[in-house]
Amino acid sequence: MSEKMNYTLEDVIEEDMIEALQNGDFKVYFQPKINMLTSHIYGAEALSRWVHKNRGIIPPDSYIPMFEQNGFITMLDRYVFQKVCEYKQKWKGKSYEHLMISVNMSRANLYVKGLIDSLVRMCQEYDVPTDEIEIEITENMFVKDSGELISFVSKLKKSGFHVSIDDFGSGYSSLNMLKDVDADVVKIDKNFLDIGEDDLKGRRIIRSIIGMCKELKFDVIAEGVETNNQIKFILECGCENAQGFYYSKPIPIEQFEEFADKYSAILNEAVRFHFMNDLQSEDGKYQCAYRGEGFTFEEGPVKGTHAIHFPGGKMETNMVKIPENVLFSESYTVMFWAKPDELKSWTSIIYVKYEVGFFSFSPLTTDGICTYRIRDSKDVHGWYDCEGKQLRENEWFHVAFSYSAKEEASTLYINGKKADKQNNVPVIRYPKRILLGGDVFKESYKGSVSELYIYYNVKNEEEIYNIYNSYLD
Ligand code: C2E
Ligand code: CA
Ligand code: CA
């Protein structure tokens, strides 16, 4: 009997775990994943909490290692997975219905026969698409079971699940693993963020790791983001996604649903300029500035739209400067209507100077074509042109172009139809100057521009066609 009095937490845990699972004493908490550029939620990680009948909330670090040893973890992981399916089913019709939810899978699961099939069946049972669930596998596991894991991951992928490599950089797996593993996301371990402001090498390491992961076309998320300075730095490194106390701790379901509802709507998917006698964006957040004179406002291409008219002029005159931060994302879609009064070869309607390079759109370049050009100045051969039929004088055209950093592709659309696509177009970073109505090489643009929209994501052909078409209704 006296033995019982001296039970350690571990003994208690082992004794109570099965009963606790049956009683529903394990709760699933959610920690939001946030796009730092827009502050919207795009997913969450499900984390277990044991609400013990006598001891209150026991944190995972106190029971996970033991469950991993005694094998109980496979039951817990399965339970968490099922709970996630259950919640997701209840979310049908809510703004956060489709959020990607990630679930941790410990190593013991590797040896559970028919595991993946049974996860798929569970998804079917709750009517949850497998591609809205992400399986997190910690990098440490790749040290020992690299071969098995790589095939485990590809099976998960074949079943539609997303897969992330968790705690990346905390273990000793070989970097070559990244080459072989078919994962979608790399989660940068939170210990990396634990560095001083003047730890230059530490900062370079993070920057390089993020760069490498992006080079390999993984989505990257930084874990353990707690401060404003960390956000600034991680963004500078090219990583947009974060999970951390700065945004939210792991929270119980009711609280999470509130959070998700509040932040799931992408309120400002685009910065929109309507040129209704002013140079302000629709949301009032961005104000452009005149550089020159002779501008007027007029009617746009269709009833109810407005346009700004540029008088033309010598190089670097009579343009409008747009704040650089409208282009805060490496991937973007830019669209506008344009009606040139006269066409001069290589005059730009819009021009963006980057730290090393630029992009521009010219309504007429060589005979009979218009060009959306990306210039990467790091490379002497770095010219990437999407071409379409030239615009005509005194006629309105809808112009749209997009750049996808993930695909490394640029695409041009004229009047809602795809004109050209270029592949293997490298990312150029850090916009320094955005000019409307001209550039720094050629005479300025004479003509009108209406309905300038700058999206921070890539619109596909159908979406662009629909947007174009919505003007014609
Ligand atoms: P993890 O998978 O790396 O989960 C993230 C952990 O980091 C969570 O700890 C979370 O609370 C913590 N965290 C998030 N943001 C911050 C931050 O800004 N600062 C700091 N200091 N910490 C932050 P938690 O919930 O205590 O879980 C610890 C670990 O336990 C998890 O690490 C995961 O490996 C494991 N775990 C938790 N639940 C489960 C589960 O249901 N199944 C399995 N297999 N493992 C689980
Ligand atoms: Ca995790
Ligand atoms: Ca982690």
Coordinates of C-alpha atoms and ligand atoms in Angstrom, one line a residue:
M1 CA 0.0 0.0 0.0
S2 CA 2.8 2.4 0.9
E3 CA 4.2 1.8 -2.5
K4 CA 1.2 3.3 -4.0
M5 CA 1.7 6.5 -2.0
N6 CA 5.1 6.9 -3.7
Y7 CA 3.8 6.6 -7.2
T8 CA 5.6 8.9 -9.5
L9 CA 3.8 10.8 -12.2
E10 CA 4.9 8.2 -14.6
D11 CA 3.3 5.4 -12.8
V12 CA 0.1 7.4 -12.5
I13 CA 0.2 8.1 -16.2
E14 CA 0.7 4.5 -17.2
E15 CA -2.0 3.4 -14.9
D16 CA -4.6 5.9 -16.0
M17 CA -3.9 6.3 -19.7
I18 CA -6.4 3.8 -21.1
E19 CA -9.2 4.9 -18.8
A20 CA -8.4 8.5 -19.6
L21 CA -8.7 7.9 -23.3
Q22 CA -12.0 6.2 -22.9
N23 CA -13.3 9.0 -20.6
G24 CA -12.3 11.6 -23.1
D25 CA -9.8 13.2 -20.7
F26 CA -7.5 13.8 -23.6
K27 CA -8.4 17.1 -25.2
V28 CA -7.4 18.3 -28.6
Y29 CA -6.1 21.9 -28.6
F30 CA -5.4 23.8 -31.8
Q31 CA -2.6 26.2 -32.5
P32 CA -3.2 28.5 -35.5
K33 CA -0.8 28.7 -38.4
I34 CA -0.6 32.3 -39.8
N35 CA 0.4 33.9 -42.9
M36 CA 2.5 36.8 -41.5
L37 CA 2.0 39.0 -44.6
T38 CA -1.7 39.1 -44.3
S39 CA -2.2 38.0 -40.7
H40 CA -4.8 35.5 -41.8
I41 CA -5.0 31.9 -40.6
Y42 CA -4.4 29.2 -43.1
G43 CA -4.2 26.1 -40.9
A44 CA -3.7 24.8 -37.4
E45 CA -1.8 22.1 -35.6
A46 CA -3.8 19.7 -33.3
L47 CA -2.0 19.1 -30.0
S48 CA -3.1 16.9 -27.2
R49 CA -3.6 17.9 -23.6
W50 CA -4.4 15.4 -20.8
V51 CA -6.9 16.9 -18.4
H52 CA -6.2 14.5 -15.5
K53 CA -8.9 13.9 -13.0
N54 CA -6.6 14.6 -10.0
R55 CA -3.7 16.4 -11.4
G56 CA -5.2 19.0 -13.8
I57 CA -3.7 19.6 -17.2
I58 CA -0.6 17.5 -17.8
P59 CA 1.5 18.9 -20.7
P60 CA 2.5 16.6 -23.5
D61 CA 6.2 16.6 -22.7
S62 CA 5.2 14.7 -19.5
Y63 CA 3.4 11.8 -21.2
I64 CA 4.3 11.7 -24.9
P65 CA 7.8 10.2 -24.3
M66 CA 6.4 7.5 -22.1
F67 CA 3.6 6.7 -24.6
E68 CA 6.2 6.5 -27.3
Q69 CA 7.9 3.8 -25.2
N70 CA 4.9 1.8 -24.2
G71 CA 3.3 2.0 -27.5
F72 CA 0.1 3.8 -26.3
I73 CA 1.0 6.7 -28.6
T74 CA -0.5 5.0 -31.6
M75 CA -3.8 5.0 -29.8
L76 CA -3.5 8.6 -28.8
D77 CA -2.5 9.7 -32.3
R78 CA -5.4 7.9 -33.8
Y79 CA -7.7 9.4 -31.3
V80 CA -6.5 12.9 -32.1
F81 CA -6.9 12.2 -35.8
Q82 CA -10.4 11.1 -35.3
K83 CA -11.3 14.1 -33.2
V84 CA -9.9 16.3 -36.0
C85 CA -12.2 14.6 -38.5
E86 CA -15.1 15.0 -36.1
Y87 CA -14.5 18.7 -35.8
K88 CA -13.9 19.2 -39.4
Q89 CA -17.2 17.5 -40.2
K90 CA -19.0 20.0 -37.9
W91 CA -17.3 22.9 -39.6
K92 CA -19.2 22.4 -42.9
G93 CA -20.4 25.7 -44.1
K94 CA -18.3 27.7 -41.7
S95 CA -15.6 30.2 -42.9
Y96 CA -12.9 27.9 -41.6
E97 CA -14.3 24.7 -43.0
H98 CA -11.4 24.0 -45.3
L99 CA -8.5 25.0 -43.0
M100 CA -5.6 22.5 -43.2
I101 CA -5.3 20.8 -39.9
S102 CA -2.1 19.0 -39.0
V103 CA -1.8 16.0 -36.7
N104 CA 1.4 14.6 -35.2
M105 CA 2.4 11.0 -35.9
S106 CA 4.9 9.3 -33.8
R107 CA 7.3 6.7 -35.0
A108 CA 5.5 3.7 -33.5
N109 CA 2.8 4.3 -36.1
L110 CA 5.2 3.2 -38.8
Y111 CA 4.7 -0.4 -37.6
V112 CA 0.9 -0.3 -37.3
K113 CA -0.4 -2.5 -40.1
G114 CA -2.9 -0.9 -42.4
L115 CA -2.6 2.4 -40.7
I116 CA -2.9 4.6 -43.7
D117 CA -5.9 2.8 -45.1
S118 CA -7.6 3.1 -41.8
L119 CA -6.9 6.9 -41.7
V120 CA -8.4 7.2 -45.2
R121 CA -11.5 5.2 -44.1
M122 CA -11.9 7.6 -41.1
C123 CA -11.8 10.6 -43.5
Q124 CA -14.4 9.0 -45.6
E125 CA -16.6 8.2 -42.6
Y126 CA -16.5 11.8 -41.6
D127 CA -16.6 13.1 -45.1
V128 CA -13.4 15.0 -44.8
P129 CA -11.1 15.3 -47.8
T130 CA -7.7 13.8 -47.1
D131 CA -6.0 16.8 -48.6
E132 CA -7.2 19.0 -45.8
I133 CA -5.2 17.0 -43.3
E134 CA -1.5 17.2 -42.8
I135 CA 0.6 14.6 -41.1
E136 CA 3.5 16.0 -39.1
I137 CA 6.5 13.7 -38.9
T138 CA 9.4 14.9 -36.8
E139 CA 12.8 15.2 -38.5
N140 CA 14.4 13.0 -35.8
M141 CA 12.6 10.0 -37.1
F142 CA 14.4 10.2 -40.4
V143 CA 17.7 9.5 -38.7
K144 CA 17.0 5.9 -38.1
D145 CA 14.2 4.8 -40.3
S146 CA 15.0 6.9 -43.3
G147 CA 14.1 4.3 -45.9
E148 CA 10.8 3.1 -44.2
L149 CA 9.8 6.7 -43.6
I150 CA 10.3 7.8 -47.2
S151 CA 8.0 5.1 -48.4
F152 CA 5.6 5.8 -45.6
V153 CA 5.5 9.5 -46.7
S154 CA 4.9 8.6 -50.3
K155 CA 2.0 6.3 -49.3
L156 CA 0.5 9.1 -47.3
K157 CA 0.9 11.4 -50.3
K158 CA -0.7 8.9 -52.6
S159 CA -3.7 8.8 -50.3
G160 CA -4.0 12.6 -50.6
F161 CA -2.6 13.7 -47.2
H162 CA -0.2 16.6 -46.9
V163 CA 3.0 15.8 -45.1
S164 CA 5.3 18.1 -43.1
I165 CA 8.7 17.5 -41.7
D166 CA 8.5 18.8 -38.1
D167 CA 11.2 20.3 -35.9
F168 CA 13.5 20.6 -38.9
G169 CA 17.0 21.3 -37.9
S170 CA 16.7 19.8 -34.4
G171 CA 17.9 16.4 -35.3
Y172 CA 20.7 14.8 -37.1
S173 CA 19.1 13.6 -40.2
S174 CA 21.0 13.9 -43.4
L175 CA 20.2 16.9 -45.6
N176 CA 20.0 14.4 -48.5
M177 CA 16.8 13.2 -46.9
L178 CA 15.1 16.4 -48.3
K179 CA 15.9 15.2 -51.7
D180 CA 14.2 11.9 -51.3
V181 CA 11.2 12.7 -49.2
D182 CA 7.9 13.7 -50.9
A183 CA 6.8 16.1 -48.1
D184 CA 4.9 19.4 -48.7
V185 CA 6.1 21.5 -45.8
V186 CA 9.2 22.0 -43.7
K187 CA 8.6 23.3 -40.2
I188 CA 11.7 25.1 -39.0
D189 CA 12.4 24.1 -35.4
K190 CA 11.7 26.8 -32.8
N191 CA 15.2 26.6 -31.3
F192 CA 16.5 28.4 -34.3
L193 CA 14.6 31.5 -33.3
D194 CA 16.3 31.5 -30.0
I195 CA 19.1 33.7 -31.2
G196 CA 20.4 37.2 -30.3
E197 CA 19.9 40.2 -32.4
D198 CA 23.7 40.3 -33.2
D199 CA 24.2 36.6 -33.8
L200 CA 25.1 37.1 -37.4
K201 CA 26.0 33.5 -38.1
G202 CA 22.9 32.2 -36.4
R203 CA 20.8 34.5 -38.6
R204 CA 22.7 33.5 -41.7
I205 CA 22.0 29.8 -40.9
I206 CA 18.3 30.4 -40.6
R207 CA 18.3 32.5 -43.8
S208 CA 20.1 29.7 -45.7
I209 CA 17.9 26.9 -44.4
I210 CA 14.8 28.8 -45.4
G211 CA 16.4 29.5 -48.8
M212 CA 17.3 25.9 -49.3
C213 CA 13.9 24.6 -48.4
K214 CA 12.3 27.1 -50.8
E215 CA 14.7 26.2 -53.5
L216 CA 13.6 22.6 -53.1
K217 CA 9.9 23.8 -53.4
F218 CA 8.8 23.1 -49.9
D219 CA 6.4 25.4 -48.1
V220 CA 8.2 26.7 -45.1
I221 CA 6.8 27.6 -41.7
A222 CA 8.7 29.0 -38.7
E223 CA 7.7 27.5 -35.4
G224 CA 7.9 29.3 -32.0
V225 CA 7.5 32.8 -33.2
E226 CA 7.1 35.0 -30.2
T227 CA 8.2 38.6 -31.0
N228 CA 7.8 41.3 -33.6
N229 CA 11.5 41.3 -34.4
Q230 CA 11.4 37.6 -35.1
I231 CA 8.5 38.2 -37.6
K232 CA 10.4 40.9 -39.3
F233 CA 13.5 38.8 -39.6
I234 CA 11.7 35.6 -40.8
L235 CA 9.8 37.6 -43.4
E236 CA 13.1 39.1 -44.6
C237 CA 14.4 35.5 -45.0
G238 CA 11.5 34.8 -47.4
C239 CA 9.3 32.8 -45.0
E240 CA 5.7 34.0 -44.8
N241 CA 4.3 31.4 -42.5
A242 CA 4.5 31.1 -38.7
Q243 CA 3.1 29.3 -35.7
G244 CA 3.8 30.7 -32.3
F245 CA 2.7 32.4 -29.1
Y246 CA 2.9 35.8 -30.8
Y247 CA -0.3 34.9 -32.7
S248 CA -1.8 32.3 -30.3
K249 CA -0.9 29.5 -28.0
P250 CA -2.6 26.1 -28.5
I251 CA -6.2 26.8 -27.5
P252 CA -9.3 24.7 -26.8
I253 CA -11.7 24.0 -29.6
E254 CA -14.3 26.7 -28.7
Q255 CA -11.7 29.4 -28.5
F256 CA -10.1 28.1 -31.7
E257 CA -13.3 28.3 -33.7
E258 CA -13.7 31.9 -32.6
F259 CA -10.2 32.7 -33.6
A260 CA -10.5 30.9 -37.0
D261 CA -13.8 32.7 -37.8
K262 CA -12.2 36.1 -37.1
Y263 CA -9.0 35.5 -39.1
S264 CA -9.9 33.1 -41.8
A265 CA -11.5 35.6 -44.2
I266 CA -8.9 37.1 -46.4
L267 CA -10.2 40.6 -46.1
N268 CA -7.9 42.2 -48.6
E269 CA -6.9 39.6 -51.1
A270 CA -5.9 42.4 -53.4
V271 CA -4.9 46.1 -53.3
R272 CA -7.4 47.8 -55.6
F273 CA -7.1 51.2 -57.2
H274 CA -10.3 52.6 -58.8
F275 CA -8.9 56.0 -59.7
M276 CA -12.2 57.7 -58.7
N277 CA -10.6 61.2 -58.8
D278 CA -8.0 60.0 -56.3
L279 CA -5.0 57.8 -56.0
Q280 CA -6.0 55.9 -52.9
S281 CA -6.5 52.2 -52.7
E282 CA -10.0 50.9 -52.0
D283 CA -9.2 50.0 -48.4
G284 CA -7.6 53.4 -47.8
K285 CA -4.3 51.8 -46.8
Y286 CA -2.2 52.9 -49.8
Q287 CA -1.8 56.3 -51.3
C288 CA 0.0 56.9 -54.5
A289 CA 1.9 60.0 -55.4
Y290 CA 2.0 62.1 -58.6
R291 CA 5.4 62.6 -60.1
G292 CA 4.8 65.3 -62.7
E293 CA 1.7 67.0 -64.1
G294 CA -1.1 66.9 -66.6
F295 CA -3.0 64.0 -65.2
T296 CA -6.8 63.9 -65.5
F297 CA -9.5 61.5 -64.4
E298 CA -12.1 60.2 -66.8
E299 CA -14.6 57.4 -67.3
G300 CA -13.3 53.8 -67.4
P301 CA -13.9 51.0 -69.8
V302 CA -17.4 50.2 -68.6
K303 CA -20.1 52.1 -66.8
G304 CA -19.3 52.9 -63.2
T305 CA -15.5 52.5 -63.6
H306 CA -13.0 55.4 -63.6
A307 CA -9.6 55.9 -65.1
I308 CA -6.5 58.0 -64.7
H309 CA -5.2 59.6 -67.9
F310 CA -1.5 60.0 -68.3
P311 CA -0.3 62.9 -70.6
G312 CA 2.9 61.1 -71.7
G313 CA 6.2 63.0 -71.8
K314 CA 9.9 62.6 -71.6
M315 CA 11.6 59.7 -69.7
E316 CA 10.9 59.7 -65.9
T317 CA 8.2 62.4 -66.1
N318 CA 4.5 62.4 -65.5
M319 CA 4.2 59.1 -63.7
V320 CA 2.5 57.9 -60.6
K321 CA 4.5 56.3 -57.8
I322 CA 2.8 53.4 -56.0
P323 CA 4.0 52.4 -52.5
E324 CA 6.3 49.4 -52.8
N325 CA 4.6 47.5 -50.1
V326 CA 1.6 46.7 -52.3
L327 CA 3.8 44.0 -53.7
F328 CA 4.7 42.3 -50.5
S329 CA 4.5 38.8 -51.8
E330 CA 6.9 37.0 -54.2
S331 CA 3.9 35.6 -56.0
Y332 CA 1.4 38.0 -57.4
T333 CA -1.2 38.8 -60.0
V334 CA -1.4 42.3 -61.4
M335 CA -4.4 43.4 -63.5
F336 CA -5.7 46.6 -65.0
W337 CA -7.5 48.1 -68.0
A338 CA -5.4 50.2 -70.4
K339 CA -6.3 52.4 -73.4
P340 CA -3.2 53.9 -75.1
D341 CA -3.6 57.2 -77.0
E342 CA -0.5 56.5 -78.9
L343 CA 2.0 53.6 -78.8
K344 CA 5.7 54.0 -78.6
S345 CA 7.9 50.9 -78.7
W346 CA 8.9 49.7 -75.2
T347 CA 7.1 52.4 -73.3
S348 CA 5.9 50.8 -70.0
I349 CA 2.5 51.1 -68.4
I350 CA 3.7 49.7 -65.2
Y351 CA 7.3 49.2 -64.0
V352 CA 8.6 47.7 -60.8
K353 CA 12.3 48.1 -59.9
Y354 CA 13.5 45.3 -57.6
E355 CA 16.8 45.2 -55.6
V356 CA 18.3 43.2 -58.5
G357 CA 16.1 43.4 -61.5
F358 CA 12.7 44.7 -62.6
F359 CA 9.4 43.7 -64.2
S360 CA 7.4 45.8 -66.7
F361 CA 4.5 45.7 -69.0
S362 CA 4.8 47.4 -72.4
P363 CA 1.7 47.6 -74.7
L364 CA 3.9 47.6 -77.8
T365 CA 7.5 46.2 -78.0
T366 CA 8.6 44.8 -81.3
D367 CA 6.2 44.8 -84.2
G368 CA 2.8 43.7 -83.2
I369 CA 3.4 42.4 -79.7
C370 CA 3.1 43.5 -76.1
T371 CA 5.5 42.2 -73.4
Y372 CA 5.4 41.4 -69.7
R373 CA 9.1 41.2 -68.9
I374 CA 10.9 40.0 -65.9
R375 CA 14.6 40.9 -65.6
D376 CA 16.9 39.2 -63.2
S377 CA 20.0 41.3 -63.1
K378 CA 22.0 38.7 -61.3
D379 CA 22.2 36.8 -64.6
V380 CA 23.4 38.4 -67.8
H381 CA 21.0 36.2 -69.7
G382 CA 18.2 36.8 -67.2
W383 CA 15.4 38.1 -69.4
Y384 CA 12.0 36.5 -69.3
D385 CA 9.4 37.7 -71.6
C386 CA 5.7 36.8 -71.9
E387 CA 4.3 38.1 -75.2
G388 CA 0.9 38.8 -76.5
K389 CA -0.7 40.8 -79.3
Q390 CA 0.0 44.5 -79.0
L391 CA -2.7 46.7 -77.6
R392 CA -4.3 49.1 -80.0
E393 CA -4.7 52.9 -79.8
N394 CA -8.0 54.3 -78.4
E395 CA -9.2 50.9 -77.4
W396 CA -9.6 49.4 -73.9
F397 CA -7.8 46.2 -73.1
H398 CA -7.8 44.1 -70.0
V399 CA -4.2 43.1 -69.0
A400 CA -3.4 40.6 -66.4
F401 CA -0.1 38.9 -65.5
S402 CA 1.0 36.7 -62.7
Y403 CA 4.2 35.4 -61.2
S404 CA 4.3 32.2 -59.2
A405 CA 7.4 31.7 -57.0
K406 CA 6.4 28.2 -56.3
E407 CA 6.1 27.2 -60.0
E408 CA 8.8 29.7 -61.1
A409 CA 6.5 30.7 -63.9
S410 CA 5.2 34.0 -65.3
T411 CA 2.0 34.2 -67.3
L412 CA 0.3 37.0 -69.4
Y413 CA -3.4 37.3 -70.2
I414 CA -5.0 39.8 -72.5
N415 CA -8.8 40.3 -72.3
G416 CA -9.1 37.3 -70.0
K417 CA -7.3 34.8 -72.2
K418 CA -3.9 33.3 -71.7
A419 CA -1.4 34.8 -74.1
D420 CA 1.9 33.3 -73.0
K421 CA 3.6 31.5 -70.1
Q422 CA 7.3 31.2 -69.3
N423 CA 8.8 28.6 -67.1
N424 CA 12.0 28.6 -65.1
V425 CA 11.7 32.2 -64.2
P426 CA 13.7 32.8 -61.0
V427 CA 12.3 34.8 -58.1
I428 CA 13.4 38.4 -57.9
R429 CA 13.0 39.9 -54.5
Y430 CA 12.5 43.2 -52.7
P431 CA 10.6 45.8 -54.7
K432 CA 12.2 49.2 -54.4
R433 CA 10.0 51.3 -56.7
I434 CA 6.7 50.9 -58.4
L435 CA 5.8 53.3 -61.2
L436 CA 2.6 53.6 -63.2
G437 CA 2.7 55.4 -66.5
G438 CA 6.3 54.9 -67.4
D439 CA 9.7 53.7 -66.4
V440 CA 13.3 54.9 -66.2
F441 CA 14.4 53.8 -69.7
K442 CA 11.8 55.2 -72.2
E443 CA 9.4 58.0 -72.8
S444 CA 6.3 57.9 -70.6
Y445 CA 3.0 56.4 -71.4
K446 CA 0.3 58.5 -73.0
G447 CA -3.1 57.0 -72.4
S448 CA -5.5 55.7 -69.6
V449 CA -5.3 53.1 -66.9
S450 CA -8.3 51.8 -65.0
E451 CA -9.1 49.3 -62.2
L452 CA -5.6 48.4 -61.1
Y453 CA -5.6 45.3 -58.9
I454 CA -2.6 43.8 -57.2
Y455 CA -3.1 40.4 -55.7
Y456 CA -0.6 38.7 -53.4
N457 CA -1.4 35.3 -54.9
V458 CA -1.5 33.7 -58.3
K459 CA -4.9 33.7 -60.1
N460 CA -5.4 31.0 -62.6
E461 CA -6.8 31.2 -66.1
E462 CA -10.3 30.6 -65.1
E463 CA -10.3 33.2 -62.3
I464 CA -8.8 35.8 -64.5
Y465 CA -11.3 35.1 -67.2
N466 CA -14.1 35.5 -64.6
I467 CA -12.8 38.7 -63.3
Y468 CA -12.5 40.1 -66.9
N469 CA -15.9 38.8 -67.7
S470 CA -17.5 40.4 -64.6
Y471 CA -16.8 43.8 -66.1
L472 CA -18.8 42.9 -69.3
D473 CA -22.0 41.8 -67.5
Ligands
C2E1 P1 5.5 20.0 -31.6 O1 4.9 19.1 -32.5 O2 6.8 20.6 -32.1 O3 4.5 21.1 -31.3 C1 4.7 22.5 -31.1 C2 5.0 22.7 -29.6 O4 5.6 24.0 -29.5 C3 3.8 22.8 -28.8 O5 4.1 22.3 -27.5 C4 3.5 24.3 -28.7 O6 2.8 24.6 -27.5 C5 4.9 24.8 -28.6 N1 4.9 26.2 -29.1 C6 4.3 26.7 -30.1 N2 4.5 28.0 -30.3 C7 5.5 28.3 -29.3 C8 6.2 29.5 -29.0 O7 6.0 30.6 -29.6 N3 7.1 29.4 -28.0 C9 7.3 28.3 -27.3 N4 8.2 28.3 -26.3 N5 6.7 27.1 -27.6 C10 5.7 27.2 -28.6 P2 3.2 21.2 -26.8 O8 1.8 21.3 -27.1 O9 3.6 21.2 -25.3 O10 3.7 19.8 -27.4 C11 5.0 19.4 -27.2 C12 5.3 18.3 -28.2 O11 4.5 17.1 -27.8 C13 4.8 18.6 -29.6 O12 5.8 19.3 -30.2 C14 4.7 17.2 -30.2 O13 5.9 16.6 -30.6 C15 4.2 16.4 -29.0 N6 2.8 16.2 -29.1 C16 1.7 16.9 -28.6 N7 0.6 16.3 -28.8 C17 0.8 15.2 -29.5 C18 0.0 14.2 -30.0 O14 -1.2 14.2 -30.0 N8 0.7 13.1 -30.7 C19 2.0 13.1 -30.8 N9 2.6 12.1 -31.4 N10 2.8 14.1 -30.3 C20 2.2 15.1 -29.6
CA2 CA 4.2 19.0 -34.5
CA3 CA 7.6 21.2 -34.0

